[in-house]
Short mmCIF file of C-alpha atoms in Angstrom, two decimals:
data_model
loop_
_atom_site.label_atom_id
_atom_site.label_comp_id
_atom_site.label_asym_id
_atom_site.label_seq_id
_atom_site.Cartn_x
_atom_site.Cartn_y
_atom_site.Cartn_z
CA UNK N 1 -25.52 3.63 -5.17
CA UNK N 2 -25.31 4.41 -1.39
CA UNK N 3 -23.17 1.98 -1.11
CA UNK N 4 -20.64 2.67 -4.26
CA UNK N 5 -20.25 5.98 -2.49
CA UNK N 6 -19.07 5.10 0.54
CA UNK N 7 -16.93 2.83 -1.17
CA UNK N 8 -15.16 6.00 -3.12
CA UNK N 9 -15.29 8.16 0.06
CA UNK N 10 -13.59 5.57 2.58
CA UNK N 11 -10.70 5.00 -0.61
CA UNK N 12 -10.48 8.48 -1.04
CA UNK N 13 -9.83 8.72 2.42
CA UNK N 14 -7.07 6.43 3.11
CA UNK N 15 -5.03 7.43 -0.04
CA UNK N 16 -5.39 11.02 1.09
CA UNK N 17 -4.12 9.96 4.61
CA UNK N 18 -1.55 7.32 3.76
CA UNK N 19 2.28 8.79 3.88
CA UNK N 20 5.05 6.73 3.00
CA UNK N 21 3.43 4.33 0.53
CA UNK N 22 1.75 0.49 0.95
CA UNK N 23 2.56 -0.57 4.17
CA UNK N 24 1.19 3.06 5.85
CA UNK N 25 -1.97 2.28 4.48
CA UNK N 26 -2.97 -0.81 6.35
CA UNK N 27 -3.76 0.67 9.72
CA UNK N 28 -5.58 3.29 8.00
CA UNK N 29 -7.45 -0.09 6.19
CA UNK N 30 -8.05 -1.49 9.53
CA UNK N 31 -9.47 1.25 11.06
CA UNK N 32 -11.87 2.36 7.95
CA UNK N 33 -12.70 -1.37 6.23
CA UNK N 34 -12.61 -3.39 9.08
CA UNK N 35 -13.85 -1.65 12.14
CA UNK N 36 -15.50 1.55 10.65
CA UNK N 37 -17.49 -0.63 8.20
CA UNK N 38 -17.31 -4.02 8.73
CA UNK N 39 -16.60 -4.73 5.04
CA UNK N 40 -13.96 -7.34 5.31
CA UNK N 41 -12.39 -9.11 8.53
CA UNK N 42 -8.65 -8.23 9.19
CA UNK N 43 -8.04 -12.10 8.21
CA UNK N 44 -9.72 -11.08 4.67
CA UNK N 45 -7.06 -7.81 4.90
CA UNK N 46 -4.12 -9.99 5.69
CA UNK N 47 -4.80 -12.42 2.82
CA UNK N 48 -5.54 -9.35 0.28
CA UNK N 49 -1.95 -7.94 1.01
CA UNK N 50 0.37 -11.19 0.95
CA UNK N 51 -1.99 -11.43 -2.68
CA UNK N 52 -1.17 -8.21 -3.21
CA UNK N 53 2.63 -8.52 -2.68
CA UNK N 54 3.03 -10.87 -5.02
CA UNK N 55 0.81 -9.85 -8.15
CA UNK N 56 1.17 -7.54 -10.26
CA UNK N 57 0.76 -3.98 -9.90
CA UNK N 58 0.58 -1.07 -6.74
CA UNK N 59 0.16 -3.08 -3.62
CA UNK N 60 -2.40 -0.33 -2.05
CA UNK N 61 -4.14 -0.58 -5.84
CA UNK N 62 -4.63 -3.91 -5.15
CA UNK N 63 -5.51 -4.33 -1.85
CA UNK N 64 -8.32 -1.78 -2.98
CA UNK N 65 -9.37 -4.03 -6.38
CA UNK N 66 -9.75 -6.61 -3.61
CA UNK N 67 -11.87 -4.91 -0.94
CA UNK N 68 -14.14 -3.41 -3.73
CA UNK N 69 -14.83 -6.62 -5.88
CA UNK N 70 -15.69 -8.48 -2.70
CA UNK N 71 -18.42 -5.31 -1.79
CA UNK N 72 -19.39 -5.01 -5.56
CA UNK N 73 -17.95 -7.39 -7.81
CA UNK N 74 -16.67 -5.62 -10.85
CA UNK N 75 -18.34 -1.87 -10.36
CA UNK N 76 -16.75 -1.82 -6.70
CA UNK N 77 -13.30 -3.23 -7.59
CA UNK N 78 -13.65 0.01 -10.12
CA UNK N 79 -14.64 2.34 -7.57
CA UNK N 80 -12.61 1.54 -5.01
CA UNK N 81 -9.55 1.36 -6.74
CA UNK N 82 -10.25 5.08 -8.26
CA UNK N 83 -11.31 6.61 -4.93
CA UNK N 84 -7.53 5.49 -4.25
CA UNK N 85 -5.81 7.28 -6.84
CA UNK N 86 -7.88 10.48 -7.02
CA UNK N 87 -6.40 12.08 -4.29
CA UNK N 88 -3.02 11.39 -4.97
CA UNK N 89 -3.90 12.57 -8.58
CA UNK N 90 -5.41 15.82 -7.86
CA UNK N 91 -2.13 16.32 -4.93
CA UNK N 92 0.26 15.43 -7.56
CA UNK N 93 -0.55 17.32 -10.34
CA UNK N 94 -1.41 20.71 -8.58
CA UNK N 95 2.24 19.96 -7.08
CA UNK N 96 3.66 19.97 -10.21
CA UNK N 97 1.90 22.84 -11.82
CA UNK N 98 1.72 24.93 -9.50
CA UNK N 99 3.18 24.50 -5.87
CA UNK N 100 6.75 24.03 -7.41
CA UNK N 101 8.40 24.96 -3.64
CA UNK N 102 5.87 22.73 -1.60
CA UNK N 103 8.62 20.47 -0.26
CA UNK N 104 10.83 23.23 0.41
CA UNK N 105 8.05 24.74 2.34
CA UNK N 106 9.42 25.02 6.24
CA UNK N 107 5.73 23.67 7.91
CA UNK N 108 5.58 21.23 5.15
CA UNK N 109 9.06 19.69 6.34
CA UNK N 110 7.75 19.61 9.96
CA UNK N 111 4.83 18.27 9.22
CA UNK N 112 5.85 15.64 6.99
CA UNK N 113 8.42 14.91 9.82
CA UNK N 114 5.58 14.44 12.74
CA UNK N 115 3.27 12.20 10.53
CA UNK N 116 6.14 9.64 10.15
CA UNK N 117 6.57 9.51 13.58
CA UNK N 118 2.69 8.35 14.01
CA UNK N 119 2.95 6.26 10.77
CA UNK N 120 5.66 3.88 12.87
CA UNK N 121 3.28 4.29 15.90
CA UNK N 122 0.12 3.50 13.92
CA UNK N 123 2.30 0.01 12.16
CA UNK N 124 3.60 -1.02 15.30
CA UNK N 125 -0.23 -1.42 17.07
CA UNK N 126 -1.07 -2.53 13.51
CA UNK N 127 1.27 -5.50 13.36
CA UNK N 128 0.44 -6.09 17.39
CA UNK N 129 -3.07 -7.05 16.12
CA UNK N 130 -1.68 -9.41 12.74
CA UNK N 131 0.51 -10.77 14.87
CA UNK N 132 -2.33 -12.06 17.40
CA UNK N 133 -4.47 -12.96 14.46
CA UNK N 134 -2.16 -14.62 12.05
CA UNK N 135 0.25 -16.56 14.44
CA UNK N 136 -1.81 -18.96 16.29
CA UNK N 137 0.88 -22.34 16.55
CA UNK N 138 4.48 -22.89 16.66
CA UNK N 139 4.45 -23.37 13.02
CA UNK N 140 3.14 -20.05 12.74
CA UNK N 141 6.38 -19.10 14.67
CA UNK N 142 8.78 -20.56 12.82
CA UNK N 143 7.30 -19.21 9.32
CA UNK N 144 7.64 -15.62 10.82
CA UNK N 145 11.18 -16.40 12.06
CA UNK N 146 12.28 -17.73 8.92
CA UNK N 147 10.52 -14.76 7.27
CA UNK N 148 12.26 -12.18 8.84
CA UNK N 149 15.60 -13.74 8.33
CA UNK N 150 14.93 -13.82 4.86
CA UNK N 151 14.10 -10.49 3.91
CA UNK N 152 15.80 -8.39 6.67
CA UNK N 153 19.15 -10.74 7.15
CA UNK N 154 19.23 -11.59 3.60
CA UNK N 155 17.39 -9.16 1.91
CA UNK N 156 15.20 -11.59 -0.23
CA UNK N 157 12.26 -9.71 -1.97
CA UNK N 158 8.95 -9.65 -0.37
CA UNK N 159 7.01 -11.44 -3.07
CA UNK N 160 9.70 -14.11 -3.18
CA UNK N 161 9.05 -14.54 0.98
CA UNK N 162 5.26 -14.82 0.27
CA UNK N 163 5.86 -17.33 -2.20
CA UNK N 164 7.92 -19.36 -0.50
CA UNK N 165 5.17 -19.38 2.13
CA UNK N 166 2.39 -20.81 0.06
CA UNK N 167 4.54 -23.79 -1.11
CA UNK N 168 5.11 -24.72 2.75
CA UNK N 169 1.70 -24.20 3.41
CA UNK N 170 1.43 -26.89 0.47
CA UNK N 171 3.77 -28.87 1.62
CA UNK N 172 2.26 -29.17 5.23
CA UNK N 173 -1.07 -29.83 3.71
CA UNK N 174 -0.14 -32.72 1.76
CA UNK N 175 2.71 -34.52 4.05
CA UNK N 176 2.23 -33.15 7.42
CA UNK N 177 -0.23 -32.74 9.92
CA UNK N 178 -1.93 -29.87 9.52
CA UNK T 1 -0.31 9.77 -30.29
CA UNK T 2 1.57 10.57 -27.05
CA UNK T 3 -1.30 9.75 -24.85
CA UNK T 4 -1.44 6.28 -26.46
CA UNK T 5 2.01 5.45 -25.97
CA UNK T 6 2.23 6.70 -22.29
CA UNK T 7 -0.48 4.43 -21.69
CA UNK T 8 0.87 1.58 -23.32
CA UNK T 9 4.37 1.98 -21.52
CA UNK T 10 2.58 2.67 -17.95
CA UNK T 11 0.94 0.10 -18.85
CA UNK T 12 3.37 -2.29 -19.13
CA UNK T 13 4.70 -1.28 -16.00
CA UNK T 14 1.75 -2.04 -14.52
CA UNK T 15 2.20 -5.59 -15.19
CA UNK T 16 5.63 -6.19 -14.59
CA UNK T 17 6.35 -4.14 -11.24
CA UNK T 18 5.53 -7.04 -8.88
CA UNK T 19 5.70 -5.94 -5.18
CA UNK T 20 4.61 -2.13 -5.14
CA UNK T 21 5.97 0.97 -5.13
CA UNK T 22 9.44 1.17 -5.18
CA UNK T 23 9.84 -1.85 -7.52
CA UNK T 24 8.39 0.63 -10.27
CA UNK T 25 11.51 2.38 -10.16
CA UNK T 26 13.75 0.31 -11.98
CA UNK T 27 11.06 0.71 -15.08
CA UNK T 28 10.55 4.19 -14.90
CA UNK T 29 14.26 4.93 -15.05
CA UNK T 30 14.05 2.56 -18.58
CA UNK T 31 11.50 4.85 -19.52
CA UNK T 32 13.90 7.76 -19.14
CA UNK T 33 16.36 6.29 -21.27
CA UNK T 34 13.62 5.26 -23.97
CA UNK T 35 11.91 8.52 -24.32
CA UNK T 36 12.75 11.90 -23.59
CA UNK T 37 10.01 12.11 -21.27
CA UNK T 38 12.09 13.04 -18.45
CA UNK T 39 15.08 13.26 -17.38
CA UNK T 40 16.93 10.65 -14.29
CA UNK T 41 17.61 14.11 -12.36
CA UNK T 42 13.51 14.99 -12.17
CA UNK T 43 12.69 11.13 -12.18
CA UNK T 44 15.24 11.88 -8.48
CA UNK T 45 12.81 14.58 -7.62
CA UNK T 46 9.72 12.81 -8.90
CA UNK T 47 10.91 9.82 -6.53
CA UNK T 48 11.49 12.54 -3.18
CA UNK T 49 7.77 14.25 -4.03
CA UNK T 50 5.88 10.37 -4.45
CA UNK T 51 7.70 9.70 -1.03
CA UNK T 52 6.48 12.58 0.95
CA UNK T 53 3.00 13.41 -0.37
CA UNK T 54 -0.06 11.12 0.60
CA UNK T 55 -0.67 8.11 -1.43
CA UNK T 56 0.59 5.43 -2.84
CA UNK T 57 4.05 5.90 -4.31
CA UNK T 58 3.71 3.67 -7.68
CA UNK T 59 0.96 6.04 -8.22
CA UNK T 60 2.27 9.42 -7.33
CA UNK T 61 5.28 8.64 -9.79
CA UNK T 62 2.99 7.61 -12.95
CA UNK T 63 0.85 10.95 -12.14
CA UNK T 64 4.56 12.56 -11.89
CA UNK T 65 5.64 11.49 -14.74
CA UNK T 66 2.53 12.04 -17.05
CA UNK T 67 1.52 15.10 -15.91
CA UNK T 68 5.03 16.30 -17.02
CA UNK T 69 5.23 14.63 -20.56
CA UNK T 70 1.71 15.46 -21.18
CA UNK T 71 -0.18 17.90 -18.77
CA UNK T 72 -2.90 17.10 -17.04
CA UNK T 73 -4.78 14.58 -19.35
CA UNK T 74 -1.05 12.28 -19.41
CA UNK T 75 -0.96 12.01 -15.70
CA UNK T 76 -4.38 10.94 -15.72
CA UNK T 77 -3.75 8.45 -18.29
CA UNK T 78 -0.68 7.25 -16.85
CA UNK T 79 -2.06 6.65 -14.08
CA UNK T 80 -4.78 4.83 -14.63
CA UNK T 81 -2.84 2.55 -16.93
CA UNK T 82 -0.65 1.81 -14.35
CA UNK T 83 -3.73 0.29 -12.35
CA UNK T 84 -5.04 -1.44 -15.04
CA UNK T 85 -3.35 -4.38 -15.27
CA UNK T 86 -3.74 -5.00 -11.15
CA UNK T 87 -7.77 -4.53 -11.27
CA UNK T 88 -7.95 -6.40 -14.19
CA UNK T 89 -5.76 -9.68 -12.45
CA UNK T 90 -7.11 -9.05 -8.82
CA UNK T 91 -10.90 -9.14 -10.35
CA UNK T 92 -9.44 -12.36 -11.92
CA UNK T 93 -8.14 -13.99 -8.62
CA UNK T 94 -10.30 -13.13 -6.48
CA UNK T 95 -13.47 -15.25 -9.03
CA UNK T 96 -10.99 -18.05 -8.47
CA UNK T 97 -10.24 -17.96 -4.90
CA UNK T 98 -13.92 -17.83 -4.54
CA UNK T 99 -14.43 -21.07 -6.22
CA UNK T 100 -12.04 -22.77 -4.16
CA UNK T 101 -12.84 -21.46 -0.67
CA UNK T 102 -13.14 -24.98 0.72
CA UNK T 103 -10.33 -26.61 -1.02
CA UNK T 104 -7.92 -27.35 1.80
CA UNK T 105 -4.62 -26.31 0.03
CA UNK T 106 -5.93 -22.92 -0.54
CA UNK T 107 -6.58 -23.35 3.35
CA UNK T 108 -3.26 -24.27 4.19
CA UNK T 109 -1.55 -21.89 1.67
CA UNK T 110 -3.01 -18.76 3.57
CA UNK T 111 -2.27 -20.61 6.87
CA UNK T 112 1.26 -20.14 5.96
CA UNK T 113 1.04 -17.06 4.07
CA UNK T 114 -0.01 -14.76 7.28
CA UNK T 115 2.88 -15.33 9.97
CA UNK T 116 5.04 -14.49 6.61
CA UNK T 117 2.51 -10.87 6.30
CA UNK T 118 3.47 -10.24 9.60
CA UNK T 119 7.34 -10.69 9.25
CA UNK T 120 7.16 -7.96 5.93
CA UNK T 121 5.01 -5.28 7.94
CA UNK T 122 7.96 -5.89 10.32
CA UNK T 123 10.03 -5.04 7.78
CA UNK T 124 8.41 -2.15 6.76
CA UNK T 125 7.93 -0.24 10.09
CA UNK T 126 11.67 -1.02 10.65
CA UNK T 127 12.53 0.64 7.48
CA UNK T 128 9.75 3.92 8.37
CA UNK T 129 11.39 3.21 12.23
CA UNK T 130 14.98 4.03 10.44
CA UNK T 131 13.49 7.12 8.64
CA UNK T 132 11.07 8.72 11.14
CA UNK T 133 13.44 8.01 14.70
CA UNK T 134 16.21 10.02 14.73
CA UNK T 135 16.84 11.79 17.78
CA UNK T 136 15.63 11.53 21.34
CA UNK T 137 12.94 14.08 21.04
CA UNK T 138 11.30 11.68 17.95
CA UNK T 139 12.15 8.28 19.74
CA UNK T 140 10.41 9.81 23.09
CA UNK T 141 7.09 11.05 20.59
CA UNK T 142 7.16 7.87 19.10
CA UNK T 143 6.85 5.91 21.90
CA UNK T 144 4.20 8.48 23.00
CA UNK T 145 2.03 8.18 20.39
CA UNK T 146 2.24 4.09 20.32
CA UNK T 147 0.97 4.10 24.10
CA UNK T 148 -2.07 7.01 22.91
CA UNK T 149 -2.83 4.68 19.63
CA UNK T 150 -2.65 1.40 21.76
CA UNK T 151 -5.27 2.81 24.45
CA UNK T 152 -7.11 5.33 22.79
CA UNK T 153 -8.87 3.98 19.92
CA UNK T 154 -9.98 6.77 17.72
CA UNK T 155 -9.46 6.44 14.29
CA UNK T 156 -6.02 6.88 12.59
CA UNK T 157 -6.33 10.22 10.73
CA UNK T 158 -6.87 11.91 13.47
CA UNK T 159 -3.66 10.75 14.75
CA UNK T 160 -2.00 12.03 11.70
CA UNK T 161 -3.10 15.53 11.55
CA UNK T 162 -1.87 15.59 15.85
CA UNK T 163 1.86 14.43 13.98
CA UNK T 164 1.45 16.94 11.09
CA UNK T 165 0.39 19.53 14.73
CA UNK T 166 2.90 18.44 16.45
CA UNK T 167 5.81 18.68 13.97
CA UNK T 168 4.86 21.74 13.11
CA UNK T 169 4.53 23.18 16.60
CA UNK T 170 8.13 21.36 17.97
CA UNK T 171 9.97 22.32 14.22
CA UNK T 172 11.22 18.47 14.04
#
């Protein structure tokens, strides 16, 4: 029960802290899954977003469906995934109904326009830290190279990339030398 | 009846929106056209409020866009419809990948699938870079609060209520 809590609480927390949808979330993941509770490793959060990516669905939903079924099989993936949404529900809808001029809201504007600043700080050190745990070879070089050409050069979608990067990590396994 | 069908159609999008956020979109402006839930100007605002409140965006929209077809109850339901689908297909993967951990294509397959991880999240911060950077006075905070995050390792809310501080002190 102790345990189903936290789960909620630490969701609740990064979906009431992420700005600027999926990506924003993952050092906020890193900082409250992996080193605040030593749920998952950041290998585990690495493989649960290029899942995510490609199935479908809300990439931060899923990443959360992950992290909870592999703390509480079924009840967790539950959990987890609502202590996501809740805050963004209860944001939303008092938005709506009754803070109709929140965006047009002066502090609101500078606010919103600090926290994006930090959001590129916080991804930068974040992909600093996937970059030393994810690219270990030359292989690993060329894959991100070919990567980045593909979605920011050619604009190819990000599931498609991922894709394309499990069939040459099948292809490697059965001819090469991996 | 209308909670059923916003739950079907959210639903549905659920499913079929492969690749987050944004890619739910497309559906939402097919909803528009299907029902006279809303119209494309509001789904424009619905889009601008997802963007700048907290959370996920594919989720803000589907609480957007049921709370204002059906009050309170409809955003609810729309939104949990539209995680539906991914809890019930993650739940389903993840029994598989755990049954074959050891199998050495599965191995290889994530192998390959990180340094690819890494190349999107560059993507990503490029595209928040392009957003958040766009004088001096933001590139100079920026870089700021990289070295702070980089050295001092606190965690990253606090972080983001010193931007929310900041912007609001400086007026950015």
């Amino acid at each position: 029960m102790k345990l189903l809590w936290q789960l909620f609480f630490s969701f609740f927390k990064v979906g009431l802290f992420t700005f600027g949808g999926g990506y924003a979330m993952i050092p906020l993941l890193q900082a409250e899954l992996v080193e605040k509770r030593k749920w998952i490793s950041e290998s585990d959060l690495m493989d649960y977003f290029s899942i995510g990516q490609c199935t479908p669905g809300i990439i931060a939903v899923n990443v959360a469906t992950f992290c909870g079924y592999k703390m509480k099989a079924k009840t967790g993936a539950v959990i987890a995934t609502f202590g996501i949404i809740v805050p963004s529900m209860i944001l939303i809808i008092l938005i709506a109904s009754v803070l109709h001029n929140f965006l047009d809201n002066p502090y609101v504007i500078h606010a919103f326009a600090g926290v994006r600043i930090v959001v590129v700080a916080l991804i930068a050190e974040t992909l600093i830290s996937f970059w030393k745990k994810g690219i270990r070879d030359k292989t690993g070089i060329a894959v991100f190279l070919v990567s980045t050409g593909l979605l920011i050069g050619l604009g190819v979608s990000p599931a498609v990339i991922v894709l394309l990067a499990v069939a040459f990590g099948l292809i490697l396994q059965k001819w090469g030398r991996r | 009846m209308i909670y059923f069908l916003l739950f079907w159609e959210f639903f549905k999008v659920g499913l079929l929106a492969i690749g987050g956020g944004l890619v739910t979109v497309p559906f939402l402006f097919e909803l528009s056209d299907k029902y006279a839930w809303f119209s494309h100007q509001e789904l424009a605002d619905m889009i601008a409020i997802s963007e700048s409140t907290p959370g996920p965006l594919g989720v803000n929209m589907a609480t957007y866009a049921g709370f204002n077809t059906a009050g309170i109850l409809g955003g609810v339901i729309a939104t949990i419809s539209l995680t539906t689908p991914s809890v019930i297909v993650i739940v389903w993967i993840t029994r598989v990948l755990s049954r074959f951990k050891e199998n050495p294509y599965l191995q290889s397959g994530f192998y390959a699938i990180r340094p690819a991880v890494v190349a999107l999240i560059l993507g990503a911060s490029l595209q928040l870079f392009r957003l958040a950077v766009v004088d001096v006075l933001s590139a100079v905070l920026c870089a700021v609060f990289f070295v702070a995050i980089h050295f001092i390792k606190i965690h990253p809310i606090v972080y983001i209520l010193l931007g929310m501080a900041v912007g609001i002190v400086l007026k950015l």
